[in-house]
Short mmCIF file of C-alpha atoms in Angstrom, two decimals:
data_model
loop_
_atom_site.label_atom_id
_atom_site.label_comp_id
_atom_site.label_asym_id
_atom_site.label_seq_id
_atom_site.Cartn_x
_atom_site.Cartn_y
_atom_site.Cartn_z
CA MET H 1 5.33 65.01 -93.07
CA THR H 2 7.11 66.22 -96.22
CA ARG H 3 10.55 65.45 -94.79
CA THR H 4 9.46 61.95 -93.81
CA THR H 5 7.99 61.32 -97.26
CA THR H 6 11.16 62.62 -98.96
CA LYS H 7 13.38 60.40 -96.82
CA THR H 8 11.16 57.38 -97.49
CA THR H 9 11.14 58.04 -101.26
CA THR H 10 14.93 58.44 -101.31
CA ALA H 11 15.40 55.22 -99.38
CA MET H 12 13.03 53.31 -101.69
CA THR H 13 14.84 54.67 -104.76
CA ALA H 14 18.21 53.64 -103.33
CA ILE H 15 16.88 50.13 -102.69
CA ALA H 16 15.47 49.92 -106.23
CA VAL H 17 18.77 51.06 -107.77
CA TRP H 18 20.72 48.57 -105.66
CA CYS H 19 18.29 45.83 -106.67
CA VAL H 20 18.74 46.59 -110.38
CA ALA H 21 22.52 46.57 -110.03
CA THR H 22 22.37 43.31 -108.11
CA VAL H 23 20.16 41.65 -110.73
CA MET H 24 22.41 42.84 -113.56
CA GLY H 25 25.58 41.73 -111.80
CA ALA H 26 24.63 38.54 -110.00
CA ALA H 27 21.82 37.02 -112.02
CA GLY H 28 23.06 38.32 -115.37
CA GLY H 29 19.68 39.36 -116.76
CA LEU H 30 17.20 42.22 -116.43
CA VAL H 31 13.65 41.83 -117.71
CA LEU H 32 12.26 44.92 -119.43
CA ASP H 33 8.53 44.94 -120.07
CA GLY H 34 7.30 48.47 -120.68
CA THR H 35 10.20 49.79 -118.59
CA TYR H 36 13.70 51.12 -119.22
CA GLY H 37 17.14 51.12 -117.67
CA GLN H 38 19.47 54.13 -117.47
CA PHE H 39 23.22 53.56 -117.61
CA ARG H 40 26.22 55.86 -117.41
CA LYS H 41 27.31 57.89 -120.42
CA TRP H 42 29.21 56.10 -123.15
CA ASN H 43 32.25 58.25 -123.91
CA ALA H 44 32.44 56.89 -127.46
CA GLY H 45 34.83 59.60 -128.70
CA VAL H 46 36.25 58.28 -131.98
CA ASN H 47 37.06 54.75 -130.76
CA GLY H 48 34.95 52.56 -128.55
CA THR H 49 32.53 49.67 -128.32
CA LEU H 50 29.18 49.12 -126.68
CA GLU H 51 27.72 45.63 -126.53
CA MET H 52 25.01 43.65 -124.78
CA GLU H 53 23.14 40.38 -124.92
CA PHE H 54 19.38 40.32 -125.37
CA LYS H 55 16.49 37.97 -125.87
CA THR H 56 12.90 38.68 -126.87
CA ARG H 57 9.74 37.27 -128.38
CA SER H 58 8.78 40.60 -129.93
CA PRO H 59 9.98 41.54 -133.46
CA ASN H 60 10.04 45.28 -132.74
CA GLY H 61 11.34 47.48 -129.95
CA LEU H 62 13.94 50.07 -128.94
CA LEU H 63 16.96 48.33 -127.43
CA MET H 64 19.33 51.25 -126.82
CA TYR H 65 19.61 55.01 -127.38
CA THR H 66 22.18 57.67 -126.57
CA ASP H 67 22.96 61.08 -128.09
CA ASP H 68 24.92 64.31 -127.74
CA GLY H 69 22.21 66.15 -125.82
CA GLY H 70 20.11 67.37 -128.75
CA THR H 71 22.51 68.62 -131.45
CA TYR H 72 23.41 66.06 -134.15
CA ASP H 73 25.06 62.88 -132.93
CA PHE H 74 23.09 59.83 -131.83
CA PHE H 75 23.02 56.04 -131.77
CA GLU H 76 19.64 54.32 -131.96
CA LEU H 77 19.63 50.51 -131.78
CA LYS H 78 16.30 48.80 -132.29
CA MET H 79 14.58 45.67 -133.50
CA VAL H 80 12.65 46.09 -136.75
CA GLU H 81 10.66 43.04 -137.85
CA GLY H 82 13.15 40.73 -136.20
CA THR H 83 16.28 42.42 -137.61
CA MET H 84 18.60 44.65 -135.58
CA ARG H 85 18.90 48.15 -136.99
CA LEU H 86 21.45 50.75 -135.97
CA ARG H 87 20.66 54.31 -137.03
CA PHE H 88 23.37 56.81 -136.19
CA ASN H 89 24.63 60.29 -137.00
CA LEU H 90 28.14 61.61 -136.45
CA GLY H 91 27.37 65.05 -137.85
CA ALA H 92 27.23 64.33 -141.59
CA GLY H 93 23.72 62.90 -141.77
CA ALA H 94 21.98 59.78 -140.55
CA GLN H 95 23.21 56.35 -141.64
CA ILE H 96 21.68 52.92 -141.15
CA LEU H 97 23.23 49.50 -140.56
CA MET H 98 21.28 46.25 -140.27
CA ALA H 99 22.32 42.78 -139.12
CA GLY H 100 20.72 39.53 -138.06
CA HIS H 101 17.26 38.16 -138.74
CA ASP H 102 14.54 36.31 -136.84
CA LEU H 103 16.06 37.57 -133.59
CA TYR H 104 12.80 37.25 -131.65
CA ASP H 105 13.18 33.52 -130.97
CA GLY H 106 13.47 33.85 -127.20
CA ARG H 107 17.16 32.95 -127.25
CA TRP H 108 20.13 35.04 -126.18
CA HIS H 109 21.82 37.07 -128.94
CA ARG H 110 24.76 39.48 -128.81
CA ALA H 111 24.66 42.96 -130.37
CA ALA H 112 27.74 45.18 -130.53
CA ILE H 113 28.43 48.69 -131.84
CA GLU H 114 32.06 49.40 -132.67
CA ARG H 115 33.63 52.76 -133.55
CA ARG H 116 37.02 52.92 -135.21
CA GLY H 117 37.58 56.42 -136.53
CA ARG H 118 35.43 56.87 -139.64
CA VAL H 119 34.12 53.32 -139.57
CA THR H 120 31.14 52.27 -137.47
CA ALA H 121 30.14 48.60 -137.36
CA LEU H 122 27.12 46.71 -136.08
CA THR H 123 27.62 43.06 -135.19
CA VAL H 124 24.80 40.72 -134.23
CA ASP H 125 26.02 37.25 -133.33
CA ASN H 126 28.29 36.41 -136.31
CA ALA H 127 26.87 38.94 -138.81
CA THR H 128 28.55 42.33 -139.24
CA SER H 129 27.56 45.42 -141.23
CA ALA H 130 29.82 48.49 -141.41
CA ALA H 131 29.88 51.97 -142.95
CA ALA H 132 32.26 54.92 -143.11
CA SER H 133 31.16 58.41 -142.10
CA ALA H 134 31.73 61.27 -144.49
CA GLY H 135 31.94 64.08 -141.94
CA LYS H 136 35.13 65.82 -140.85
CA GLU H 137 34.17 65.91 -137.16
CA LEU H 138 34.11 62.29 -135.98
CA GLN H 139 34.00 62.91 -132.24
CA PHE H 140 30.72 61.71 -130.71
CA GLY H 141 29.37 64.80 -128.98
CA ARG H 142 30.96 66.08 -125.77
CA LEU H 143 30.90 64.04 -122.60
CA ALA H 144 29.58 66.91 -120.48
CA SER H 145 26.44 67.31 -122.58
CA ASN H 146 25.93 63.77 -123.88
CA SER H 147 22.90 61.87 -122.63
CA ALA H 148 22.94 58.73 -120.54
CA VAL H 149 22.63 55.36 -122.25
CA TYR H 150 18.99 54.25 -122.19
CA VAL H 151 18.19 50.57 -122.59
CA GLY H 152 14.72 49.28 -123.45
CA GLY H 153 13.02 52.65 -123.91
CA MET H 154 13.13 56.36 -123.19
CA PRO H 155 12.20 58.20 -119.97
CA GLY H 156 8.78 59.85 -120.12
CA TRP H 157 10.15 63.24 -119.11
CA TYR H 158 11.62 63.64 -122.61
CA ASN H 159 8.07 64.14 -123.93
CA GLY H 160 8.20 67.75 -122.77
CA ARG H 161 11.86 68.26 -123.69
CA LEU H 162 12.19 67.06 -127.28
CA THR H 163 14.80 69.74 -128.02
CA ARG H 164 17.18 67.74 -125.81
CA LEU H 165 17.05 64.84 -128.26
CA ALA H 166 19.14 64.68 -131.43
CA LEU H 167 16.53 62.23 -132.78
CA PRO H 168 13.17 63.37 -131.32
CA SER H 169 11.24 60.55 -133.03
CA VAL H 170 12.94 58.05 -130.70
CA ILE H 171 10.45 58.96 -127.99
CA PHE H 172 7.69 57.33 -130.05
CA GLU H 173 9.48 54.03 -130.60
CA PRO H 174 7.92 50.98 -128.93
CA ARG H 175 9.83 49.87 -125.85
CA PHE H 176 11.81 46.66 -125.91
CA SER H 177 10.03 43.69 -124.38
CA GLY H 178 12.48 41.03 -123.28
CA ALA H 179 15.67 40.70 -121.26
CA VAL H 180 19.18 42.17 -121.46
CA ARG H 181 22.44 41.22 -119.77
CA ASN H 182 26.22 41.77 -119.97
CA ILE H 183 26.13 45.44 -121.00
CA VAL H 184 29.80 46.25 -121.65
CA TYR H 185 31.52 49.47 -122.80
CA THR H 186 34.98 50.37 -123.92
CA ASP H 187 35.63 54.06 -124.52
CA ASP H 188 38.10 56.93 -124.16
CA PHE H 189 37.94 56.68 -120.35
CA TYR H 190 38.02 52.90 -120.09
CA PRO H 191 39.88 51.29 -123.04
CA TYR H 192 39.30 47.83 -121.59
CA PRO H 193 35.89 46.10 -121.48
CA ARG H 194 33.92 47.30 -118.46
CA ARG H 195 30.56 45.84 -117.46
CA GLN H 196 27.90 48.40 -116.62
CA THR H 197 25.24 48.46 -113.94
CA ALA H 198 22.12 50.60 -113.93
CA VAL H 199 22.41 54.06 -112.39
CA THR H 200 18.65 54.46 -111.93
CA ASP H 201 15.72 52.10 -111.47
CA THR H 202 13.37 51.05 -114.26
CA THR H 203 10.18 52.36 -112.61
CA ARG H 204 9.10 48.83 -111.84
CA GLN H 205 10.59 46.07 -109.69
CA PRO H 206 13.04 44.17 -111.91
CA LYS H 207 12.69 40.46 -112.49
CA VAL H 208 15.44 37.89 -112.95
CA SER H 209 15.89 36.21 -116.31
CA THR H 210 18.01 33.08 -116.68
#
């Protein structure tokens, strides 16, 4: 009975993951409503970009989070009263960038994080905010221990493993309610833009957004 249940669960998970990837790739939009998507690690290194398009009717919510596995470095991208806020740490203390306003109009917007050595920039549509880091170590964590890229919220299992988060308070952030599409990375492994697909399901059947 246990073997049958395990096989059934594995098969259902595989179908769910395939469905998420299909929605992201073919339909171009994934609706997140109290759910989250997990994507491969972003090997940001010292140069790289991570961007996505989003739309929402909610002024607040966690759009994206990734960190170095619980030491110092993290990127937290979230909506705060209709403005996109990037909080990040590259080892010399947290810094904040903000861009855009009234972004909860139900229309598609583009948000991009760009790393170029000491300078980190947040661009939302045509507005850009940038800051230089003061630390000597600019490398973003180590790929082996870095977390996945979480979109829309954090997995519940982190509640009992807060030491694995560089920014433990992220677990309490409200989840993003809306849709995302065209999640694209460039990094040390892939210097050219590369569209990402989910590597795990969002705990609920995904819905298409057009």
